[in-house]
Amino acid sequence: MDEYERGTTVRFVAAFTDITNTASNASGVWAYISDPNDTKTGSTNAATASGTGIYFYEYTLPSTGSLGYWQVEWTGSVNNLPTVKRQVIRVIETRQI
């Protein structure tokens, strides 16, 4: 699992596939970002396509955001079938140098 410090920018990535597990472009792609308290802290339908079925969204973690496990939930449709993808990251204290 990836770890990020508060205040850093995270690139969330989702790979959509069809029922045969072949990379496929999705329609209506949304990303919903939740903190460890399950509070939605962001959402967007402005994800960038970077290849067949691959979408990314860059999100800056709040500098005072909660520590712990954050989740992004991606939704979209592939061949008119709803699809959900999830990604979890861990947010840690800013390291002192």
Coordinates of C-alpha atoms in Angstrom, one line a residue:
M1 CA 0.0 0.0 0.0
D2 CA 1.3 3.4 -0.9
E3 CA 1.9 6.0 1.8
Y4 CA 1.7 9.8 1.4
E5 CA 2.3 12.7 3.6
R6 CA -0.4 15.3 4.3
G7 CA -0.4 18.1 1.8
T8 CA 1.1 16.1 -1.0
T9 CA -0.5 15.4 -4.4
V10 CA -1.6 11.9 -5.1
R11 CA -2.2 10.4 -8.5
F12 CA -5.1 8.0 -8.2
V13 CA -5.3 5.5 -11.2
A14 CA -8.1 3.2 -12.2
A15 CA -8.0 0.5 -14.9
F16 CA -11.4 -0.5 -16.3
T17 CA -12.0 -3.8 -18.1
D18 CA -14.9 -5.6 -19.7
I19 CA -16.3 -8.9 -18.6
T20 CA -13.5 -10.8 -20.4
N21 CA -11.0 -8.7 -18.4
T22 CA -9.9 -6.8 -21.6
A23 CA -9.0 -3.2 -21.1
S24 CA -12.0 -1.1 -22.1
N25 CA -12.9 2.6 -22.1
A26 CA -15.6 3.5 -19.6
S27 CA -18.3 6.2 -19.8
G28 CA -19.5 8.4 -17.0
V29 CA -16.3 8.0 -15.0
W30 CA -16.3 9.5 -11.5
A31 CA -13.8 9.4 -8.6
Y32 CA -15.0 9.9 -5.0
I33 CA -12.4 10.4 -2.3
S34 CA -13.1 9.6 1.3
D35 CA -11.0 10.1 4.4
P36 CA -10.6 7.6 7.3
N37 CA -13.8 8.8 8.8
D38 CA -15.7 7.9 5.6
T39 CA -16.3 11.6 4.9
K40 CA -16.3 12.4 1.2
T41 CA -13.6 15.0 0.8
G42 CA -13.7 15.3 -3.0
S43 CA -15.3 14.0 -6.2
T44 CA -14.7 14.7 -9.8
N45 CA -15.8 13.6 -13.3
A46 CA -12.7 15.3 -14.7
A47 CA -10.5 12.2 -14.6
T48 CA -8.0 12.1 -17.5
A49 CA -7.9 9.1 -19.9
S50 CA -4.3 8.0 -20.4
G51 CA -4.8 4.8 -22.4
T52 CA -7.5 2.3 -23.1
G53 CA -9.4 1.9 -19.9
I54 CA -6.9 3.8 -17.8
Y55 CA -8.0 7.0 -16.0
F56 CA -6.2 9.1 -13.5
Y57 CA -7.0 12.0 -11.2
E58 CA -4.5 14.1 -9.2
Y59 CA -5.7 15.1 -5.7
T60 CA -3.9 17.2 -3.1
L61 CA -4.3 15.8 0.3
P62 CA -5.3 18.5 2.9
S63 CA -2.4 19.6 5.0
T64 CA -4.6 19.1 8.1
G65 CA -6.4 16.0 6.8
S66 CA -7.0 12.9 8.9
L67 CA -4.2 10.4 9.3
G68 CA -5.0 6.8 8.3
Y69 CA -6.5 5.0 5.3
W70 CA -8.1 7.0 2.6
Q71 CA -10.1 5.5 -0.3
V72 CA -10.9 6.5 -3.8
E73 CA -13.9 4.9 -5.4
W74 CA -14.1 5.0 -9.1
T75 CA -17.4 4.4 -10.9
G76 CA -18.2 4.1 -14.6
S77 CA -19.9 2.0 -17.2
V78 CA -18.2 -0.5 -19.5
N79 CA -20.5 -1.8 -22.3
N80 CA -23.4 -0.4 -20.4
L81 CA -22.5 -2.4 -17.2
P82 CA -21.8 -0.4 -14.1
T83 CA -18.3 -0.9 -12.7
V84 CA -16.7 0.1 -9.4
K85 CA -13.0 0.2 -8.6
R86 CA -11.4 1.0 -5.3
Q87 CA -8.0 2.2 -4.3
V88 CA -6.7 2.7 -0.7
I89 CA -3.7 4.8 0.4
R90 CA -2.3 5.6 3.9
V91 CA -1.9 9.2 4.9
I92 CA 1.0 9.7 7.4
E93 CA 2.4 12.6 9.4
T94 CA 4.8 14.9 7.5
R95 CA 8.3 13.7 8.0
Q96 CA 10.7 16.1 9.6
I97 CA 14.1 16.4 8.0

